[in-house]
mmCIF file of C-alpha atoms and ligand atoms in Angstrom:
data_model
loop_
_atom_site.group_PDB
_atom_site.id
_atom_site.type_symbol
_atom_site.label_atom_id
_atom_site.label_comp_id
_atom_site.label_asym_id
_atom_site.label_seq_id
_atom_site.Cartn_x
_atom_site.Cartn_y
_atom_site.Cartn_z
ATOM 1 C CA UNK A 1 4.023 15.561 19.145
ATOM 2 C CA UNK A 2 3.834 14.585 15.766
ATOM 3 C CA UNK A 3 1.631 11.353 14.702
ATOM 4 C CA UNK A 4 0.912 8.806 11.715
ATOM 5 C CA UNK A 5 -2.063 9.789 10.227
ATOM 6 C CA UNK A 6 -2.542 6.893 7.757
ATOM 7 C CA UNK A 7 -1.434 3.489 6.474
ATOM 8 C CA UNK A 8 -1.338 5.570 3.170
ATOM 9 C CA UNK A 9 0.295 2.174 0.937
ATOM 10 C CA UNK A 10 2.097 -0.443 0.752
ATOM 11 C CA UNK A 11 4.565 -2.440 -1.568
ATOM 12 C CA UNK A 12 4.663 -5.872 -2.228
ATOM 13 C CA UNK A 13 7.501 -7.921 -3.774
ATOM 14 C CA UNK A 14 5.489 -10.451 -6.091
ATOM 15 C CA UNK A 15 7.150 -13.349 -8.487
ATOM 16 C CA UNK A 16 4.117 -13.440 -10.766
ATOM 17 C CA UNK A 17 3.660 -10.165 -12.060
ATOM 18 C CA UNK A 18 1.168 -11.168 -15.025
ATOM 19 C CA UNK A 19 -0.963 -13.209 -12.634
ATOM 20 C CA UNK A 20 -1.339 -10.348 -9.820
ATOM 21 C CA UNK A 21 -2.275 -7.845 -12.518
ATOM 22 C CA UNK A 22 -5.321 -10.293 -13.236
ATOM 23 C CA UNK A 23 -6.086 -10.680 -9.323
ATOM 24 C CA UNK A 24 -5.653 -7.083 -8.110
ATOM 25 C CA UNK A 25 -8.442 -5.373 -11.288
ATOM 26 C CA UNK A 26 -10.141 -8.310 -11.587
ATOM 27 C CA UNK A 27 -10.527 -10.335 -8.006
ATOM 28 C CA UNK A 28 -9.700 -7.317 -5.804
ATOM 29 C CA UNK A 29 -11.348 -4.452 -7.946
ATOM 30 C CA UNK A 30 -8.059 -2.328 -8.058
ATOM 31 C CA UNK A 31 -7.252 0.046 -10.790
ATOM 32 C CA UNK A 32 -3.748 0.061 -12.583
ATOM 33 C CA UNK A 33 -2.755 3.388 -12.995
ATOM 34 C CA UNK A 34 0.820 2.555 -14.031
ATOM 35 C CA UNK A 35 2.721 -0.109 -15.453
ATOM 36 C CA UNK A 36 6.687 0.407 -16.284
ATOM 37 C CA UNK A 37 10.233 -1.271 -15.240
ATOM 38 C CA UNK A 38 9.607 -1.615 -12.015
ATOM 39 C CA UNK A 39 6.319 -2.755 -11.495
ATOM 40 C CA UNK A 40 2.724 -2.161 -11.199
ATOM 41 C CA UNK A 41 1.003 0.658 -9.362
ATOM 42 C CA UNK A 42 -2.810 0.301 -7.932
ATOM 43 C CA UNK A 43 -5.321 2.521 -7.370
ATOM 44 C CA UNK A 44 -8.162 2.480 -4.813
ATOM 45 C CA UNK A 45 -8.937 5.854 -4.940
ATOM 46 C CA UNK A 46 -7.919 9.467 -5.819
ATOM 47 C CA UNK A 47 -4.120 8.259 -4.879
ATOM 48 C CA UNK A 48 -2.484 7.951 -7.711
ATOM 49 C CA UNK A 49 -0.479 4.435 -5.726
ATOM 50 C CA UNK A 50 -2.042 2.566 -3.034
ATOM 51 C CA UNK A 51 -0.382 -0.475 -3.490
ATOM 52 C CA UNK A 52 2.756 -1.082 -5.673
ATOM 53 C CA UNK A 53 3.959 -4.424 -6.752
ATOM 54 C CA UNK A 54 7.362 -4.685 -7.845
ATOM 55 C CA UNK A 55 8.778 -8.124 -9.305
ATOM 56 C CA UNK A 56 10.501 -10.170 -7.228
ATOM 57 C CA UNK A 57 10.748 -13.776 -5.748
ATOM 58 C CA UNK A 58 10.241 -12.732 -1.808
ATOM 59 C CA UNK A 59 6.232 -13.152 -2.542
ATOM 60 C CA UNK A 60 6.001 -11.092 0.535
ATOM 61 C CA UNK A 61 5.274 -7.284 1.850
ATOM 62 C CA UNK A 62 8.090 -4.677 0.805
ATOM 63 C CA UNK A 63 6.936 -1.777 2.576
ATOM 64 C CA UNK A 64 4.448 0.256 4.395
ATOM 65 C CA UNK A 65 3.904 3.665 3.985
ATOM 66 C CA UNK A 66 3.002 5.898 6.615
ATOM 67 C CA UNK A 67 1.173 9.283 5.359
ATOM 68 C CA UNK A 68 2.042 12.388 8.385
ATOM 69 C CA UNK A 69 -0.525 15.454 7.530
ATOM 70 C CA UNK A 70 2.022 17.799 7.631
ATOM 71 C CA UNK A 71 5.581 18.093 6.112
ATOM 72 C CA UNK A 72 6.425 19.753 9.669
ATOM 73 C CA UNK A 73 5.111 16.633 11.348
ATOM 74 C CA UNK A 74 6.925 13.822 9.239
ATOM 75 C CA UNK A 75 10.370 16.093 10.221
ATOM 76 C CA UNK A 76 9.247 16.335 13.841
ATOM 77 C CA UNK A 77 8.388 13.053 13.855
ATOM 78 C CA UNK A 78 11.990 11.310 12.162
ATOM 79 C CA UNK A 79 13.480 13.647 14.377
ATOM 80 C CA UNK A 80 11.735 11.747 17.393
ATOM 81 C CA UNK A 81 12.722 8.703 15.335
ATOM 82 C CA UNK A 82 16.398 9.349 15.387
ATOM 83 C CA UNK A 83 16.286 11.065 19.082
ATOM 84 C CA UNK A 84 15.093 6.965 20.119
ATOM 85 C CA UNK A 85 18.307 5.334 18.217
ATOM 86 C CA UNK A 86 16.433 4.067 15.480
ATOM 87 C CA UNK A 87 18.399 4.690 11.828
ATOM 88 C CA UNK A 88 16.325 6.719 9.670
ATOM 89 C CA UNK A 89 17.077 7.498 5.924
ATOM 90 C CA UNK A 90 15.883 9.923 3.523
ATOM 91 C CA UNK A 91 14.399 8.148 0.723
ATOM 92 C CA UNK A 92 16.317 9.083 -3.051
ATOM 93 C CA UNK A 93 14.862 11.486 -5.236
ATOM 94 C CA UNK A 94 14.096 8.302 -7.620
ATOM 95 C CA UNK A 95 11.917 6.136 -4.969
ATOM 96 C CA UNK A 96 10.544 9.632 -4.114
ATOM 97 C CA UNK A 97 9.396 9.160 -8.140
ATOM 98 C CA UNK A 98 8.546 5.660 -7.715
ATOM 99 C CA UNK A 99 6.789 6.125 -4.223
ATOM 100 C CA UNK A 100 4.469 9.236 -5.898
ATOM 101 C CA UNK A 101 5.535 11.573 -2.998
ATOM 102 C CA UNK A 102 7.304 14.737 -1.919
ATOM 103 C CA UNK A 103 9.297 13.648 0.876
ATOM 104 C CA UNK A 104 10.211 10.408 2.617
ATOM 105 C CA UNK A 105 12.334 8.658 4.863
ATOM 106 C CA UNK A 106 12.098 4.951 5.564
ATOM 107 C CA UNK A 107 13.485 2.523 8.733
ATOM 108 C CA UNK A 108 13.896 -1.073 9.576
ATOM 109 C CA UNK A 109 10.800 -2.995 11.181
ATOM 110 C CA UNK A 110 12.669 -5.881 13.370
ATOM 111 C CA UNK A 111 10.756 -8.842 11.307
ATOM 112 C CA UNK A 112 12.276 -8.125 8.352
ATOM 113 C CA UNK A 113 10.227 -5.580 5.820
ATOM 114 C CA UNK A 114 10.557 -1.412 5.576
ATOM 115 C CA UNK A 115 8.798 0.938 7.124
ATOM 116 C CA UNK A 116 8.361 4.310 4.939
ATOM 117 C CA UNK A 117 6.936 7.823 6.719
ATOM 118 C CA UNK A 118 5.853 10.534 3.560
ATOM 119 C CA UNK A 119 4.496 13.716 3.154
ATOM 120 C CA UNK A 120 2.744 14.895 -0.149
ATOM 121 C CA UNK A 121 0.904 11.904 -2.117
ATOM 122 C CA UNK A 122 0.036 12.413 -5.367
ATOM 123 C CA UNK A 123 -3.722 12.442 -6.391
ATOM 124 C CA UNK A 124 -4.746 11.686 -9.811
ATOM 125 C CA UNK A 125 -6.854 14.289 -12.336
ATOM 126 C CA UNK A 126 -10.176 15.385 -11.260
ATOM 127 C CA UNK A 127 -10.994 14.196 -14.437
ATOM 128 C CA UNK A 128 -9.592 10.374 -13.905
ATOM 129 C CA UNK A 129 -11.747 9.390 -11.037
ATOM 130 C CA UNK A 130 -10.959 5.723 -9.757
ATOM 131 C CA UNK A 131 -13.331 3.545 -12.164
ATOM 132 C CA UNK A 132 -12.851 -0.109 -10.235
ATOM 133 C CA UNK A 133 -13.335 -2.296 -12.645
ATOM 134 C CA UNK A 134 -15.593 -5.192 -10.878
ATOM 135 C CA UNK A 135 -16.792 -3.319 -7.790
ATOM 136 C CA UNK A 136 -20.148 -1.831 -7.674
ATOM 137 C CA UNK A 137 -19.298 0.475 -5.192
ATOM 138 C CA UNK A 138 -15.926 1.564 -4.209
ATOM 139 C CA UNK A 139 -12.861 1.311 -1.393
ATOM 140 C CA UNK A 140 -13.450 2.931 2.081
ATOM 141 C CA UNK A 141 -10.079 4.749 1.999
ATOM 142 C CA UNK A 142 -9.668 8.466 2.512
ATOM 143 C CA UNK A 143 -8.100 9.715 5.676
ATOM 144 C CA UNK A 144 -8.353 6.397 6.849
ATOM 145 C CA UNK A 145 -5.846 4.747 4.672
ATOM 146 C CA UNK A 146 -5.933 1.898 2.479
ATOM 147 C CA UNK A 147 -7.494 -1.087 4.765
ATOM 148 C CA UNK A 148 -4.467 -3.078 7.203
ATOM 149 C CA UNK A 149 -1.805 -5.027 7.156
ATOM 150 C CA UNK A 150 -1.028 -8.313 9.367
ATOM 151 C CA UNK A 151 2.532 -8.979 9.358
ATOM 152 C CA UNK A 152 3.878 -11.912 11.557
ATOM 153 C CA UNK A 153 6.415 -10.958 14.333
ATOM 154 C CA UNK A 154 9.778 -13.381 15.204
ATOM 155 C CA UNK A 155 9.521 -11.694 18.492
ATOM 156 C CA UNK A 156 6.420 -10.886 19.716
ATOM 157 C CA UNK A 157 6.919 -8.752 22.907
ATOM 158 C CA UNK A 158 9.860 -6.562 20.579
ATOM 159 C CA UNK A 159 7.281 -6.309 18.126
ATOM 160 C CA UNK A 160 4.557 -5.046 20.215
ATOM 161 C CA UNK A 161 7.103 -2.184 21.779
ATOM 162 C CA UNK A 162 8.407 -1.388 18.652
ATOM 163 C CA UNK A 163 5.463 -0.115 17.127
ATOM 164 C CA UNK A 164 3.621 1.059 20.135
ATOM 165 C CA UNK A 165 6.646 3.273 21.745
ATOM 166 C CA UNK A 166 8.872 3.410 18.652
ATOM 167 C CA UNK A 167 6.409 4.283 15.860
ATOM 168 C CA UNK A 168 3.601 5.440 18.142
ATOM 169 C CA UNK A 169 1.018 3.712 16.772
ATOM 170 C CA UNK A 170 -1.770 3.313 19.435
ATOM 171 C CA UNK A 171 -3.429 -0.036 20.740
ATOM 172 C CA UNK A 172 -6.806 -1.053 19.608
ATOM 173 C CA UNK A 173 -7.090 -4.032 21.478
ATOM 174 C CA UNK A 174 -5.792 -7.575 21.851
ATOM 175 C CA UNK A 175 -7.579 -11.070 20.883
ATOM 176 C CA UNK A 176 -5.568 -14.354 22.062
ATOM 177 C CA UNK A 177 -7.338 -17.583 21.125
ATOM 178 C CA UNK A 178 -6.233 -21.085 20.992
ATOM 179 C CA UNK A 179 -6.850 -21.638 17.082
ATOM 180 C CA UNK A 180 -6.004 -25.464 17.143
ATOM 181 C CA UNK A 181 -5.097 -27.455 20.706
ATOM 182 C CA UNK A 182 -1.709 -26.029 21.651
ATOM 183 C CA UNK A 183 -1.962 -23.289 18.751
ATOM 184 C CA UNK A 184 -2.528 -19.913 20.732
ATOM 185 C CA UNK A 185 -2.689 -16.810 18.728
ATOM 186 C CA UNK A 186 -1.858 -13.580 20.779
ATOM 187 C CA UNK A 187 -2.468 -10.568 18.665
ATOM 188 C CA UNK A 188 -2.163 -6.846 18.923
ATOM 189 C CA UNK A 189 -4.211 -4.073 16.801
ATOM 190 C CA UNK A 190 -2.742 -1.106 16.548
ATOM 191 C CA UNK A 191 -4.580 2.408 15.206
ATOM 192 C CA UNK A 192 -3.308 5.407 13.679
ATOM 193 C CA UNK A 193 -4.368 9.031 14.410
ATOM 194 C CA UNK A 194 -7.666 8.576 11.962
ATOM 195 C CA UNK A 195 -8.672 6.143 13.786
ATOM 196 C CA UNK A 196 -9.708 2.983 11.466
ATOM 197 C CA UNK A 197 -9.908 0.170 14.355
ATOM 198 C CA UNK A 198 -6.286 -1.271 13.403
ATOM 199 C CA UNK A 199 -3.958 -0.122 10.206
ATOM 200 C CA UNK A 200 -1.196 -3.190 11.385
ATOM 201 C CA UNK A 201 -1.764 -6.170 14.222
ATOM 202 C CA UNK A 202 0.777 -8.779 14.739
ATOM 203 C CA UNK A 203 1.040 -11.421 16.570
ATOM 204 C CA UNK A 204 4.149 -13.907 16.766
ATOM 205 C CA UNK A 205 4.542 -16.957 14.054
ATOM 206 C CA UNK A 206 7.017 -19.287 12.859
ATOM 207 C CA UNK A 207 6.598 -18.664 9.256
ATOM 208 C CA UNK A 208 9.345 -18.012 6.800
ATOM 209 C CA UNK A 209 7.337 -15.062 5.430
ATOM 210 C CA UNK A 210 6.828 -11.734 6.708
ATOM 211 C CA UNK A 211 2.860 -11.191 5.484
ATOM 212 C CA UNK A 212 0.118 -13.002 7.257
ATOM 213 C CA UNK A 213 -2.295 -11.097 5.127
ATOM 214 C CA UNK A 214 -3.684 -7.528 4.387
ATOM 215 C CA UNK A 215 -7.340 -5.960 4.517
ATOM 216 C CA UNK A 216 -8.947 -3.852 2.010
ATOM 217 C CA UNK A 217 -12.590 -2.297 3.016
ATOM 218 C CA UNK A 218 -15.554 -1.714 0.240
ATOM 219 C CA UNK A 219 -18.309 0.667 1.085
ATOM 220 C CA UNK A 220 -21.020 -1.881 0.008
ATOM 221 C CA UNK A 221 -21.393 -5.145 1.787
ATOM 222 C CA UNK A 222 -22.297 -6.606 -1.893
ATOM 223 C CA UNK A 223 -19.047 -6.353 -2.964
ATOM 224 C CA UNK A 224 -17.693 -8.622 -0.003
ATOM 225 C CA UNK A 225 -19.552 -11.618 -1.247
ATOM 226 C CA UNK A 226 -19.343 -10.358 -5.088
ATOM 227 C CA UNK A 227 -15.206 -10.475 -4.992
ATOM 228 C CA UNK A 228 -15.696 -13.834 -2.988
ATOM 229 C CA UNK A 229 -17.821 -15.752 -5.669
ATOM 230 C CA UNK A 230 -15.204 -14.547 -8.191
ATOM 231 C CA UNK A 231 -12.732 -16.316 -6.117
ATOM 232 C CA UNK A 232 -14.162 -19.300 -5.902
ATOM 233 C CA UNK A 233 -15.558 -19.169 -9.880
ATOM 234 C CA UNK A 234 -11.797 -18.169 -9.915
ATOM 235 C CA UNK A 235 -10.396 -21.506 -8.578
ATOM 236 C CA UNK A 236 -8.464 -19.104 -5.665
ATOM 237 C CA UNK A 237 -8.417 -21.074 -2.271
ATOM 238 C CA UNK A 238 -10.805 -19.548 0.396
ATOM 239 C CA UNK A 239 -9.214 -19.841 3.596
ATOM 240 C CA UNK A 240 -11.916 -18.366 5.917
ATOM 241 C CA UNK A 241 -15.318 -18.396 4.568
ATOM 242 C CA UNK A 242 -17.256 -15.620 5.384
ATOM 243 C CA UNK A 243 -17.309 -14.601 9.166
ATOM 244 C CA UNK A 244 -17.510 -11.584 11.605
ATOM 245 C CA UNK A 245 -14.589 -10.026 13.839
ATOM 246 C CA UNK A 246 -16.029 -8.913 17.438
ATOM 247 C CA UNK A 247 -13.395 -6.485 17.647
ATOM 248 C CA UNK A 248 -13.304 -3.944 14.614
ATOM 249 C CA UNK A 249 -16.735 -5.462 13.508
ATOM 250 C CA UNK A 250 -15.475 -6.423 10.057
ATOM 251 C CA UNK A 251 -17.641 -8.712 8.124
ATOM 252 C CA UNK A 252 -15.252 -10.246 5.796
ATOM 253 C CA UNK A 253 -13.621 -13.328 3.837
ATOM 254 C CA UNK A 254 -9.737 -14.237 3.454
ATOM 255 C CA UNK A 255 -8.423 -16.148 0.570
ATOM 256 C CA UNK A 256 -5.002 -16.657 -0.568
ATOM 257 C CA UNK A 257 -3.054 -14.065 -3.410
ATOM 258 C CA UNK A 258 -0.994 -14.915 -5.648
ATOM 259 C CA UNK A 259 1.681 -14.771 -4.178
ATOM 260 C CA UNK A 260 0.956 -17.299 -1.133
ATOM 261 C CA UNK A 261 0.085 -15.363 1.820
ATOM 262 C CA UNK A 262 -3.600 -13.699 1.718
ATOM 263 C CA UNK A 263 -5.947 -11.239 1.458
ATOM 264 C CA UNK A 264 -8.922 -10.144 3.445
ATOM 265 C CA UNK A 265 -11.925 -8.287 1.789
ATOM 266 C CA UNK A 266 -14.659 -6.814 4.651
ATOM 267 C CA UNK A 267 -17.040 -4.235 4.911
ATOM 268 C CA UNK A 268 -18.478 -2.612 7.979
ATOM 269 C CA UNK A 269 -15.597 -1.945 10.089
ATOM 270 C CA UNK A 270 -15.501 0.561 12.838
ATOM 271 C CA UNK A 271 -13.548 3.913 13.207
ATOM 272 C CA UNK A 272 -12.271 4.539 16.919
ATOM 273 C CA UNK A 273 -12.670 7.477 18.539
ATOM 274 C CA UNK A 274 -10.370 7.595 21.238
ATOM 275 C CA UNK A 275 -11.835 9.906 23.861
ATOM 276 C CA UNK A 276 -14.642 6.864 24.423
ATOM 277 C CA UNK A 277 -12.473 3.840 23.798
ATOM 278 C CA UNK A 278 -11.964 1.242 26.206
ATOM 279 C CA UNK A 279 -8.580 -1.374 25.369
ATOM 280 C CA UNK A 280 -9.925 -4.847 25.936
ATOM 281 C CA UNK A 281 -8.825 -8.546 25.361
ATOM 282 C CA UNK A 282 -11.248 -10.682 22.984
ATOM 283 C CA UNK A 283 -11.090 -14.573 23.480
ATOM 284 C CA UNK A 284 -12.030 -15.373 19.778
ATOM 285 C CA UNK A 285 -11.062 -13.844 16.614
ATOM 286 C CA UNK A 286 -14.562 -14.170 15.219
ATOM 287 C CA UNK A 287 -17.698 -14.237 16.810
ATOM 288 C CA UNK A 288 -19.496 -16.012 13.673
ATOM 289 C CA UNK A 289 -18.267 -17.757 10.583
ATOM 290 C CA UNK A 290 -14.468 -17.714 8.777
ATOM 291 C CA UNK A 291 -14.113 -21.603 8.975
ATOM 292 C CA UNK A 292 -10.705 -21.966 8.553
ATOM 293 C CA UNK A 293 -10.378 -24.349 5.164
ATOM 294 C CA UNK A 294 -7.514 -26.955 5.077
ATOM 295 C CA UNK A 295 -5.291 -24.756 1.831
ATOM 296 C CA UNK A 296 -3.261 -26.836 -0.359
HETATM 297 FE FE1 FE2 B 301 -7.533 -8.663 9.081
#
């Protein structure tokens, strides 16, 4: 049966288009390999879009996109879509343009952004390499995907079945901590085929927005605490200072975008491999470090 491979990219609706071109080359390390009516397209590797930003006053995550291996697969795998109930559309020869691939379809997530499944990504020149221009190394991407995305569910429970028996995705593990007295966070991880210890987690929220935060990996543990002493030389509010996750072994910092909700930046995390990987519950979402900072 047919399977995500990778959380291949995702879009963002952003109100300040001028300032997130500064934060994603300059903070994050991205690469703009486009700029036109609609937006701004990223690089973090050979992919000619990892991340899209497109203007608009949400300040919160568009889309995912969800790379199958195969064009067989992503038909076999709408097809299992549609066979569940769930509406499926074929995306329009223009977002096929905008999106940089050869075939699409997208559906409804139940908290309120789109999901998008692809085949047939387009890669950029052998000649045009990504050049980042602040990293000293570069993105752990690749089959693995761009990094993760943490988007806050209205309904926990729905949430957790939807992309578990709906999409398929498989669980990683769970960590459910009392943050602050009375505050308990119950997450989810969920992995794709290629195995990066979670692509999307979730965990339930009253938050008017969507986007708790997303994750981008660097292969040097340098850049971790380069990108966060530009933050801070930056003025950007540090939420969690730098700290370890016990579950996908991330050493990392999170600090707010742009547009309001936040970004993580880690290095070290682990790929599962599923024929030796036990589902557990964790108690704490980090084992050392990310003090939580009170953010204005
Ligand atoms: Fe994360």
């Amino acid at each position: 049966m047919a399977e995500i491979h990778s959380l291949a990219y995702v879009g963002l609706g952003v109100s300040d288009l001028e300032r997130w071109h500064w934060f994603a080359t300059h903070i994050l390390g991205m690469q703009v390999s486009k700029r036109d009516e609609h937006g701004i397209s990223l690089r973090m590797d050979e992919y000619c879009q990892r991340f899209f930003l497109e203007q608009n006053p949400i300040d919160d995550l568009l889309v995912a996109g969800w790379q199958l291996r195969t064009a067989a697969e992503l038909e076999s795998y709408v097809a299992e879509l549609r066979d569940k109930g769930v509406p499926v559309e074929a995306l329009s020869d223009d977002l096929l343009r905008r999106r940089m691939v050869e075939k699409a379809y997208s559906c409804q997530d139940p908290n309120g952004f789109t999901h998008e499944f692809f085949f047939g990504h387009t890669v950029a020149e052998l000649a045009d390499s990504f050049r980042s221009p602040v990293l000293r190394g570069g993105f752990v991407t690749g089959d693995l995907g761009i990094g993760h995305i943490l988007p806050f569910a209205k309904n926990g429970p729905q949430t957790v079945a939807f992309y578990r028996d709906v999409l398929k995705l498989r669980v990683s593990d769970y960590i459910r901590e009392e943050i602050h007295p009375g505050v308990l966070v119950d997450a989810t991880f969920f992995h794709t085929a290629t195995g990066r210890h979670h692509s999307i987690a979730t965990a339930q929220a009253p938050t008017p927005k969507v986007l708790n935060h997303f994750m981008v990996q660097v292969e040097q543990m340098d850049d971790v605490g380069l990108a966060y002493d530009r933050a801070v030389k930056a003025g950007i509010p540090i939420v969690l200072e730098l700290g370890h996750h016990p579950n996908d072994k991330t050493f990392s910092f999170y600090a707010q975008t742009p547009s309001g909700f936040n970004f993580e930046m880690g290095w070290g995390g682990i790929v599962i491999d599923d024929a030796n990987w036990e589902v557990r519950a964790y108690s704490e979402m980090s084992d050392w470090g990310h003090k939580r900072n009170v953010v204005l």
